[in-house]
Coordinates of C-alpha atoms in Angstrom, one line a residue:
Chain A
M1 CA 43.1 -10.0 -14.8
V2 CA 42.6 -6.9 -17.0
I3 CA 43.3 -7.4 -20.7
P4 CA 43.5 -4.0 -22.7
L5 CA 42.3 -5.3 -26.1
G6 CA 42.2 -3.4 -29.4
E7 CA 39.0 -3.3 -31.6
D8 CA 39.9 -6.6 -33.1
N9 CA 40.7 -8.2 -29.7
T10 CA 44.4 -7.8 -30.1
I11 CA 46.5 -6.9 -27.1
M12 CA 47.2 -3.2 -27.0
L13 CA 50.0 -3.1 -24.4
K14 CA 53.5 -3.9 -25.5
L15 CA 56.5 -3.6 -23.2
Y16 CA 60.1 -3.5 -24.5
S17 CA 62.7 -4.4 -21.9
F18 CA 65.7 -6.4 -20.9
G19 CA 65.3 -9.3 -18.3
P20 CA 63.9 -8.7 -14.8
A21 CA 66.7 -6.6 -13.3
A22 CA 67.3 -2.9 -12.8
N23 CA 65.2 -0.4 -14.6
S24 CA 63.7 -3.1 -16.9
M25 CA 62.3 -4.9 -13.9
K26 CA 60.2 -1.9 -12.6
P27 CA 57.3 -2.0 -15.3
L28 CA 57.7 -5.8 -15.6
L29 CA 57.0 -6.5 -12.0
T30 CA 54.3 -3.8 -12.1
V31 CA 52.5 -5.6 -14.9
F32 CA 52.8 -9.0 -13.2
E33 CA 51.6 -7.5 -9.7
K34 CA 48.6 -5.9 -11.5
G35 CA 47.8 -8.9 -13.6
L36 CA 47.9 -6.9 -16.8
D37 CA 48.1 -8.9 -20.0
V38 CA 51.0 -7.3 -21.8
E39 CA 53.0 -8.4 -24.9
K40 CA 56.5 -8.7 -23.7
H41 CA 59.4 -8.0 -26.0
R42 CA 62.7 -8.9 -24.5
L43 CA 65.6 -7.2 -26.0
D44 CA 69.1 -8.7 -25.8
P45 CA 71.7 -6.1 -24.5
A46 CA 74.6 -8.4 -25.7
K47 CA 73.4 -7.9 -29.2
F48 CA 72.9 -4.0 -28.6
E49 CA 69.3 -4.5 -29.8
H50 CA 68.2 -1.3 -27.9
H51 CA 70.5 0.7 -30.2
T52 CA 69.0 -0.7 -33.4
D53 CA 67.0 1.6 -35.8
W54 CA 63.9 -0.4 -35.3
F55 CA 63.9 0.1 -31.5
K56 CA 65.1 3.8 -31.8
A57 CA 61.9 4.3 -34.0
I58 CA 60.0 3.4 -30.6
N59 CA 62.3 5.2 -28.3
P60 CA 64.7 7.7 -29.9
R61 CA 66.9 7.5 -26.8
G62 CA 67.7 3.9 -27.4
Q63 CA 66.8 3.0 -23.9
V64 CA 64.6 0.2 -22.4
P65 CA 62.1 -0.1 -20.9
A66 CA 59.4 1.4 -23.2
L67 CA 55.8 0.8 -23.1
V68 CA 53.6 1.0 -26.2
D69 CA 49.9 1.6 -25.5
G70 CA 48.1 1.6 -28.8
D71 CA 49.5 4.6 -30.6
K72 CA 51.3 6.0 -27.5
V73 CA 54.8 5.5 -26.3
V74 CA 55.7 5.9 -22.7
T75 CA 59.4 6.0 -21.7
E76 CA 61.3 6.2 -18.4
S77 CA 60.8 3.2 -16.1
T78 CA 59.4 5.1 -13.1
V79 CA 57.0 7.0 -15.3
I80 CA 55.8 3.9 -17.1
C81 CA 54.9 2.5 -13.6
E82 CA 52.8 5.5 -12.7
Y83 CA 51.2 5.6 -16.1
L84 CA 50.1 1.9 -15.6
E85 CA 48.6 2.9 -12.2
D86 CA 46.8 6.0 -13.8
E87 CA 45.5 4.2 -17.0
Y88 CA 44.8 0.7 -15.5
P89 CA 43.5 1.2 -12.0
T90 CA 43.1 -2.6 -11.2
E91 CA 42.1 -4.1 -8.0
V92 CA 45.8 -4.3 -7.0
A93 CA 46.8 -0.7 -6.3
L94 CA 50.5 -0.1 -6.2
R95 CA 50.1 3.6 -5.2
P96 CA 48.6 5.0 -2.0
A97 CA 45.3 6.5 -2.3
D98 CA 46.1 9.5 -0.1
S99 CA 48.3 12.5 -1.2
F100 CA 50.8 12.3 1.5
G101 CA 51.3 8.5 0.8
K102 CA 51.8 9.3 -3.0
A103 CA 54.3 12.0 -2.1
Q104 CA 56.3 9.5 0.2
M105 CA 56.2 6.9 -2.6
R106 CA 57.5 9.5 -5.2
I107 CA 60.4 10.6 -2.9
W108 CA 61.5 7.0 -2.7
T109 CA 61.2 6.3 -6.5
K110 CA 62.9 9.7 -7.1
W111 CA 65.8 8.7 -4.8
V112 CA 66.3 5.4 -6.7
D113 CA 66.4 7.2 -10.1
E114 CA 68.7 10.0 -8.9
Y115 CA 71.1 8.1 -6.6
F116 CA 70.7 4.5 -5.8
C117 CA 70.4 3.1 -9.3
W118 CA 73.4 5.0 -10.6
C119 CA 76.0 3.7 -8.1
V120 CA 74.9 0.2 -8.4
S121 CA 74.8 0.5 -12.2
T122 CA 78.4 1.7 -12.4
I123 CA 79.7 -1.3 -10.5
G124 CA 77.5 -3.7 -12.5
W125 CA 78.9 -2.2 -15.7
H126 CA 82.4 -2.5 -14.4
R127 CA 81.9 -6.1 -13.5
Y128 CA 79.8 -7.3 -16.5
V129 CA 79.5 -4.9 -19.4
G130 CA 83.2 -4.5 -19.8
N131 CA 83.7 -8.1 -20.6
M132 CA 80.9 -7.9 -23.2
V133 CA 82.6 -5.1 -25.1
K134 CA 86.2 -6.1 -24.7
S135 CA 85.8 -9.0 -27.1
L136 CA 84.9 -6.5 -29.9
S137 CA 87.6 -5.1 -32.4
D138 CA 88.1 -1.3 -32.1
A139 CA 86.2 -0.9 -35.4
E140 CA 83.3 -3.0 -34.2
F141 CA 83.1 -1.2 -30.9
E142 CA 83.3 2.3 -32.6
E143 CA 80.3 1.3 -34.8
K144 CA 78.4 0.2 -31.7
V145 CA 79.1 3.4 -30.0
K146 CA 78.1 5.5 -33.0
A147 CA 74.6 4.0 -32.8
I148 CA 74.1 5.2 -29.1
P149 CA 71.9 8.4 -29.1
V150 CA 72.7 9.6 -25.7
I151 CA 76.1 11.0 -25.3
E152 CA 76.5 10.1 -21.6
Q153 CA 75.7 6.5 -22.6
Q154 CA 78.5 6.6 -25.1
V155 CA 80.9 7.7 -22.4
K156 CA 79.7 4.9 -20.1
W157 CA 80.3 2.3 -22.9
R158 CA 83.8 3.7 -23.4
R159 CA 84.5 3.6 -19.7
A160 CA 83.3 0.0 -19.6
R161 CA 85.7 -0.9 -22.3
E162 CA 88.7 1.0 -21.1
G163 CA 88.1 0.5 -17.4
F164 CA 86.4 2.9 -15.0
P165 CA 88.8 5.2 -13.1
Q166 CA 89.4 3.7 -9.6
D167 CA 88.4 6.9 -7.8
M168 CA 85.0 6.7 -9.5
L169 CA 84.6 3.0 -8.5
D170 CA 85.6 3.9 -5.0
E171 CA 83.0 6.7 -4.8
E172 CA 80.2 4.5 -6.2
M173 CA 81.0 1.9 -3.6
R174 CA 80.7 4.6 -0.9
K175 CA 77.4 5.5 -2.2
I176 CA 76.1 1.9 -2.4
A177 CA 77.2 1.5 1.3
Y178 CA 75.3 4.6 2.2
S179 CA 72.3 3.6 0.3
V180 CA 71.9 0.1 1.7
R181 CA 72.3 1.6 5.2
K182 CA 69.6 4.1 4.4
L183 CA 67.2 1.3 3.4
D184 CA 68.0 -0.9 6.2
D185 CA 67.4 1.9 8.7
H186 CA 64.0 2.7 7.3
L187 CA 63.0 -1.0 6.9
A188 CA 63.9 -1.6 10.5
D189 CA 60.8 0.4 11.5
H190 CA 58.5 -0.4 8.5
E191 CA 57.5 -3.4 6.7
W192 CA 57.3 -1.5 3.4
L193 CA 59.0 1.8 2.3
V194 CA 55.8 3.7 2.4
P195 CA 54.3 2.7 5.8
G196 CA 51.3 0.4 5.6
Q197 CA 51.3 -0.5 1.9
Y198 CA 53.4 -2.4 -0.7
T199 CA 53.9 0.2 -3.5
L200 CA 55.9 1.2 -6.5
A201 CA 58.5 2.6 -3.9
D202 CA 59.1 -1.1 -3.0
I203 CA 59.1 -2.3 -6.7
C204 CA 61.4 0.4 -7.9
N205 CA 63.9 -0.1 -5.0
F206 CA 63.7 -3.9 -5.2
A207 CA 64.5 -3.6 -8.9
I208 CA 67.9 -2.3 -7.9
A209 CA 68.5 -4.0 -4.6
N210 CA 67.5 -7.6 -5.5
G211 CA 70.6 -9.7 -6.1
M212 CA 72.8 -7.4 -4.0
Q213 CA 72.7 -10.1 -1.2
F214 CA 74.8 -12.2 -3.7
G215 CA 76.7 -9.5 -5.8
F216 CA 77.4 -7.2 -2.8
A217 CA 77.3 -9.8 0.0
E218 CA 79.9 -7.8 2.0
L219 CA 77.5 -5.0 2.3
V220 CA 74.0 -6.7 2.1
N221 CA 73.8 -9.6 4.5
K222 CA 71.9 -10.9 7.5
Q223 CA 74.3 -9.5 9.9
D224 CA 74.8 -5.9 8.7
T225 CA 71.4 -5.2 7.0
P226 CA 68.9 -7.7 8.5
H227 CA 66.0 -5.6 7.6
L228 CA 66.9 -5.0 4.1
V229 CA 67.4 -8.8 3.5
R230 CA 64.1 -9.6 5.2
W231 CA 62.3 -7.1 2.8
I232 CA 64.2 -8.6 -0.3
E233 CA 63.2 -12.1 0.8
Q234 CA 59.6 -11.0 1.5
I235 CA 59.3 -9.6 -2.0
N236 CA 60.8 -12.6 -3.6
E237 CA 58.1 -14.7 -1.9
R238 CA 55.2 -12.7 -3.5
P239 CA 53.4 -14.8 -6.2
A240 CA 53.8 -12.0 -8.9
V241 CA 57.6 -12.0 -8.4
K242 CA 58.0 -15.7 -8.7
Q243 CA 55.8 -15.7 -11.8
M244 CA 57.9 -12.9 -13.4
F245 CA 61.1 -14.7 -12.7
A246 CA 59.7 -18.0 -14.1
Q247 CA 58.4 -16.3 -17.2
V248 CA 60.9 -13.7 -18.1
E249 CA 64.6 -14.8 -18.5
L250 CA 67.3 -12.8 -16.6
E251 CA 70.4 -12.1 -18.8
K252 CA 73.5 -14.1 -18.1
L253 CA 75.4 -10.9 -17.6
G254 CA 73.1 -9.9 -14.8
P255 CA 74.2 -9.4 -11.1
R256 CA 73.1 -12.9 -10.3
E257 CA 75.7 -14.6 -12.5
Chain B
M1 CA 41.1 31.2 -3.8
V2 CA 41.4 28.0 -1.6
I3 CA 42.5 28.6 2.0
P4 CA 43.4 25.4 3.8
L5 CA 42.5 26.3 7.4
G6 CA 43.0 24.5 10.6
E7 CA 40.4 24.0 13.2
D8 CA 40.9 27.5 14.8
N9 CA 41.0 29.1 11.3
T10 CA 44.8 29.3 11.1
I11 CA 46.5 28.6 7.9
M12 CA 47.8 25.0 7.7
L13 CA 50.2 25.2 4.8
K14 CA 53.7 26.6 5.4
L15 CA 56.3 26.7 2.5
Y16 CA 60.0 27.1 3.5
S17 CA 62.1 28.1 0.5
F18 CA 64.7 30.6 -0.8
G19 CA 63.4 33.3 -3.2
P20 CA 61.8 32.5 -6.5
A21 CA 64.6 30.8 -8.4
A22 CA 65.6 27.2 -9.1
N23 CA 64.1 24.5 -7.0
S24 CA 62.6 27.0 -4.6
M25 CA 60.6 28.5 -7.4
K26 CA 58.8 25.2 -8.3
P27 CA 56.2 25.1 -5.3
L28 CA 56.2 28.9 -4.9
L29 CA 55.0 29.3 -8.4
T30 CA 52.6 26.4 -8.1
V31 CA 50.9 28.0 -5.1
F32 CA 50.7 31.3 -6.8
E33 CA 49.2 29.7 -9.9
K34 CA 46.7 27.7 -7.9
G35 CA 45.8 30.7 -5.7
L36 CA 46.5 28.7 -2.5
D37 CA 46.9 30.6 0.7
V38 CA 50.3 29.6 2.1
E39 CA 52.4 30.9 4.8
K40 CA 55.8 31.6 3.2
H41 CA 59.0 31.4 5.2
R42 CA 61.9 32.7 3.1
L43 CA 65.2 31.3 4.3
D44 CA 68.5 33.2 3.7
P45 CA 71.1 31.0 2.0
A46 CA 73.9 33.6 2.8
K47 CA 73.2 33.0 6.5
F48 CA 73.1 29.2 5.9
E49 CA 69.6 29.2 7.5
H50 CA 68.8 25.8 5.8
H51 CA 71.6 24.1 7.7
T52 CA 70.4 25.4 11.1
D53 CA 69.1 22.9 13.7
W54 CA 65.5 24.4 13.6
F55 CA 65.2 23.9 9.9
K56 CA 66.8 20.4 10.1
A57 CA 64.0 19.6 12.5
I58 CA 61.7 20.2 9.6
N59 CA 63.9 18.6 6.8
P60 CA 66.7 16.5 8.2
R61 CA 68.5 16.9 4.8
G62 CA 68.7 20.6 5.3
Q63 CA 67.3 21.5 1.9
V64 CA 64.7 23.8 0.7
P65 CA 61.9 23.8 -0.4
A66 CA 59.9 22.0 2.3
L67 CA 56.2 22.1 2.7
V68 CA 54.4 21.6 6.1
D69 CA 50.7 20.7 5.9
G70 CA 49.4 20.4 9.3
D71 CA 51.5 17.6 10.9
K72 CA 52.8 16.4 7.6
V73 CA 56.3 17.5 6.0
V74 CA 56.7 17.0 2.2
T75 CA 60.2 17.6 0.8
E76 CA 61.6 17.5 -2.8
S77 CA 60.4 20.3 -4.9
T78 CA 58.8 18.3 -7.8
V79 CA 57.1 16.0 -5.3
I80 CA 55.8 19.0 -3.4
C81 CA 54.3 20.3 -6.7
E82 CA 52.5 17.0 -7.4
Y83 CA 51.3 16.9 -3.8
L84 CA 49.7 20.2 -4.1
E85 CA 47.9 19.1 -7.2
D86 CA 46.8 15.8 -5.4
E87 CA 45.7 17.4 -2.1
Y88 CA 44.3 20.8 -3.4
P89 CA 42.6 20.1 -6.7
T90 CA 41.7 23.8 -7.5
E91 CA 40.0 25.0 -10.5
V92 CA 43.5 25.8 -12.0
A93 CA 44.9 22.4 -12.8
L94 CA 48.6 22.2 -13.5
R95 CA 48.6 18.4 -14.4
P96 CA 46.9 16.9 -17.4
A97 CA 43.8 15.0 -16.7
D98 CA 44.6 12.1 -19.0
S99 CA 47.3 9.4 -18.0
F100 CA 49.4 10.0 -21.2
G101 CA 49.5 13.8 -20.6
K102 CA 50.6 13.0 -16.9
A103 CA 53.4 10.7 -18.2
Q104 CA 54.6 13.4 -20.5
M105 CA 54.6 15.9 -17.8
R106 CA 56.6 13.6 -15.5
I107 CA 59.2 12.9 -18.1
W108 CA 59.8 16.7 -18.4
T109 CA 60.0 17.2 -14.6
K110 CA 62.2 14.1 -14.2
W111 CA 64.5 15.5 -16.9
V112 CA 64.9 18.8 -15.0
D113 CA 65.6 17.0 -11.7
E114 CA 68.1 14.5 -13.2
Y115 CA 70.0 16.7 -15.7
F116 CA 69.0 20.2 -16.5
C117 CA 69.0 21.6 -13.0
W118 CA 72.4 20.1 -12.2
C119 CA 74.4 21.6 -14.9
V120 CA 72.9 25.1 -14.5
S121 CA 73.2 24.8 -10.8
T122 CA 77.1 24.0 -10.9
I123 CA 77.7 27.2 -13.0
G124 CA 75.4 29.1 -10.7
W125 CA 77.5 27.9 -7.7
H126 CA 80.8 28.6 -9.5
R127 CA 79.7 32.2 -10.3
Y128 CA 77.9 33.2 -7.0
V129 CA 78.3 30.8 -4.1
G130 CA 82.0 30.9 -4.3
N131 CA 82.2 34.4 -3.5
M132 CA 79.8 33.9 -0.6
V133 CA 82.0 31.5 1.1
K134 CA 85.4 32.8 0.2
S135 CA 84.9 35.7 2.7
L136 CA 84.9 33.2 5.5
S137 CA 87.8 32.1 7.6
D138 CA 88.9 28.4 7.4
A139 CA 87.5 27.8 10.8
E140 CA 84.2 29.5 10.0
F141 CA 83.9 27.6 6.8
E142 CA 84.6 24.2 8.4
E143 CA 81.9 25.0 11.1
K144 CA 79.4 25.6 8.2
V145 CA 80.4 22.5 6.3
K146 CA 79.9 20.4 9.5
A147 CA 76.3 21.4 9.7
I148 CA 75.4 20.1 6.2
P149 CA 73.8 16.8 6.5
V150 CA 74.2 15.6 2.8
I151 CA 77.8 14.6 2.0
E152 CA 77.4 15.5 -1.8
Q153 CA 76.4 19.0 -0.6
Q154 CA 79.4 19.2 1.5
V155 CA 81.6 18.4 -1.5
K156 CA 79.8 21.1 -3.5
W157 CA 80.5 23.8 -0.8
R158 CA 84.1 22.8 -0.8
R159 CA 84.4 23.0 -4.5
A160 CA 82.6 26.4 -4.6
R161 CA 85.3 27.7 -2.1
E162 CA 88.3 26.0 -3.7
G163 CA 87.1 26.5 -7.2
F164 CA 85.4 23.9 -9.5
P165 CA 87.8 21.9 -11.7
Q166 CA 87.9 23.4 -15.2
D167 CA 86.9 20.1 -17.0
M168 CA 83.8 19.9 -14.7
L169 CA 82.8 23.4 -15.8
D170 CA 83.3 22.6 -19.5
E171 CA 81.3 19.6 -19.2
E172 CA 78.4 21.3 -17.4
M173 CA 78.5 24.1 -20.1
R174 CA 78.3 21.4 -22.7
K175 CA 75.2 19.9 -20.9
I176 CA 73.6 23.4 -20.7
A177 CA 74.0 23.9 -24.5
Y178 CA 72.5 20.5 -25.1
S179 CA 69.6 21.3 -22.6
V180 CA 68.5 24.7 -24.1
R181 CA 68.7 23.2 -27.6
K182 CA 66.4 20.4 -26.6
L183 CA 63.9 22.8 -25.0
D184 CA 64.0 25.1 -28.0
D185 CA 63.5 22.3 -30.5
H186 CA 60.5 21.0 -28.6
L187 CA 59.0 24.6 -28.1
A188 CA 59.3 25.2 -31.8
D189 CA 56.3 22.8 -32.4
H190 CA 54.5 23.3 -29.1
E191 CA 53.3 26.4 -27.0
W192 CA 53.8 24.4 -23.8
L193 CA 56.0 21.4 -22.9
V194 CA 53.2 19.0 -22.6
P195 CA 51.1 19.8 -25.8
G196 CA 47.9 21.8 -25.2
Q197 CA 48.3 22.7 -21.5
Y198 CA 50.4 24.9 -19.2
T199 CA 51.6 22.3 -16.5
L200 CA 54.1 21.5 -13.9
A201 CA 56.4 20.6 -16.7
D202 CA 56.5 24.3 -17.7
I203 CA 56.8 25.5 -14.1
C204 CA 59.7 23.0 -13.2
N205 CA 61.6 23.8 -16.4
F206 CA 61.0 27.6 -16.1
A207 CA 62.3 27.6 -12.6
I208 CA 65.6 26.6 -14.0
A209 CA 65.5 28.4 -17.5
N210 CA 64.2 31.8 -16.4
G211 CA 67.1 34.3 -16.0
M212 CA 69.3 32.3 -18.5
Q213 CA 68.5 34.9 -21.2
F214 CA 70.6 37.2 -19.1
G215 CA 73.1 34.9 -17.3
F216 CA 73.7 32.6 -20.3
A217 CA 72.9 35.2 -23.1
E218 CA 75.4 33.6 -25.3
L219 CA 73.3 30.4 -25.4
V220 CA 69.8 31.7 -24.7
N221 CA 68.8 34.5 -27.0
K222 CA 66.3 35.4 -29.8
Q223 CA 68.8 34.5 -32.5
D224 CA 69.7 31.0 -31.3
T225 CA 66.7 29.9 -29.2
P226 CA 63.7 32.0 -30.3
H227 CA 61.2 29.5 -29.1
L228 CA 62.7 29.2 -25.6
V229 CA 62.9 32.8 -25.3
R230 CA 59.2 33.3 -26.4
W231 CA 58.2 30.5 -23.9
I232 CA 60.3 32.3 -21.1
E233 CA 58.6 35.7 -21.9
Q234 CA 55.2 34.1 -22.2
I235 CA 55.4 32.6 -18.7
N236 CA 56.8 36.0 -17.2
E237 CA 53.6 37.6 -18.5
R238 CA 51.3 35.4 -16.5
P239 CA 49.5 37.2 -13.6
A240 CA 50.8 34.5 -11.1
V241 CA 54.3 34.9 -12.1
K242 CA 54.2 38.8 -11.8
Q243 CA 52.6 38.4 -8.5
M244 CA 55.1 35.9 -7.3
F245 CA 58.2 38.1 -8.2
A246 CA 56.4 41.1 -6.7
Q247 CA 55.7 39.4 -3.3
V248 CA 58.7 37.1 -2.9
E249 CA 62.1 38.7 -3.0
L250 CA 64.9 37.1 -5.1
E251 CA 68.3 36.7 -3.5
K252 CA 71.0 39.1 -4.6
L253 CA 73.2 36.2 -5.2
G254 CA 70.8 34.8 -7.8
P255 CA 71.5 34.5 -11.5
R256 CA 69.8 37.8 -12.3
E257 CA 72.4 39.8 -10.3

């Protein structure tokens, strides 16, 4: 157990996130796997806490997760994970030691960030976030939107309220079907995404894929994607994963509802 | 000068790319800056060489750049750049030594890959690639499209031929204006993107931004974005950049035409 402590023995690492799902899960699971002692601040998306002034003073983009390490702030979930590997090289290494292994890991984490997470996210917003904002009055909603720093996120909140266009939902479902096939095909031949080692590639993909066996059961199931389901179950059996789910509450609006 | 040689003194590193622009420029400039001896294979996009069977045997996605290092293939431009830093730690280091510097570098390279490169690319395709494919017959075009492995790339080729929707072009121009403002604001206070060091963050952003002072002169100019122009000119003055442009030809369809 590594405990990064300040001069007065106070914990230096603070992680701001939602519960253990999607991008918030990536650094959460990383710190649990590495046994790092981190002060965890769980923001409530239903209270729009990530768009408050106090949080935007930490991350001006108003997005979780964000890691505070002493006087430094690191944002972007995948970047935080690699930062933790760079700065806290514990016995549990979640990145391959060799250059080619690192490259394979980064191709998989890049793919999640640029493709897989977006299609799953749109459907997640369509199903859960819409309900969250439809109860607001127009004036309340506009005030919430005004506090969002990233214009593309403003657009996403508006679409969640008004309803996503059907052709967009269809296209995202096509991408999800392609994504789970790609994962299943790869995992048919490999225990982990980077052959031979459980890495950040697995953590970052698991952060998006976990729960799809319930929320997207028509696509992710033992019949159609046996290797992907095996991999999801295998990761859920890891002590760090059980510990994370036991200690950090998942939002009620999450994909497991 | 580092020369990775095989057992029989043959060069081990082979880089497949287009000319020095956009994603192809990232690893090209990296090998020139690091002084690595690399066998360069320049593919011709106008001949659709990246969609040929021989190249898809190297990268099944039919995309350049791709690096071949002995029996290993590394794809994805940004991943290739970090691979070169990991595997060939030359005197010229293009990645900060400290963890926080690495994180800042990765936030900037990630931003290029997820945002900046896409909006600039769409306008580039609209202006240049359309002309390239409009001269083909319907049958010839369909045969070209059939050879493209990535479905989203097939869509892009079709749009280039049929014409991109105007609302998409408007939105991409908005994103470009936002992007160059973001870069200029940051470079107003810093010589390089990661404070204190010329890194892959500069290389990967320069790969997209260079030439915009001509192709997007209404947005990138000494009046509106003086710091961005200063940074572009400063990088163009580097010996490695001059050497790269002298040795590797830029396509005629590139943004400098």
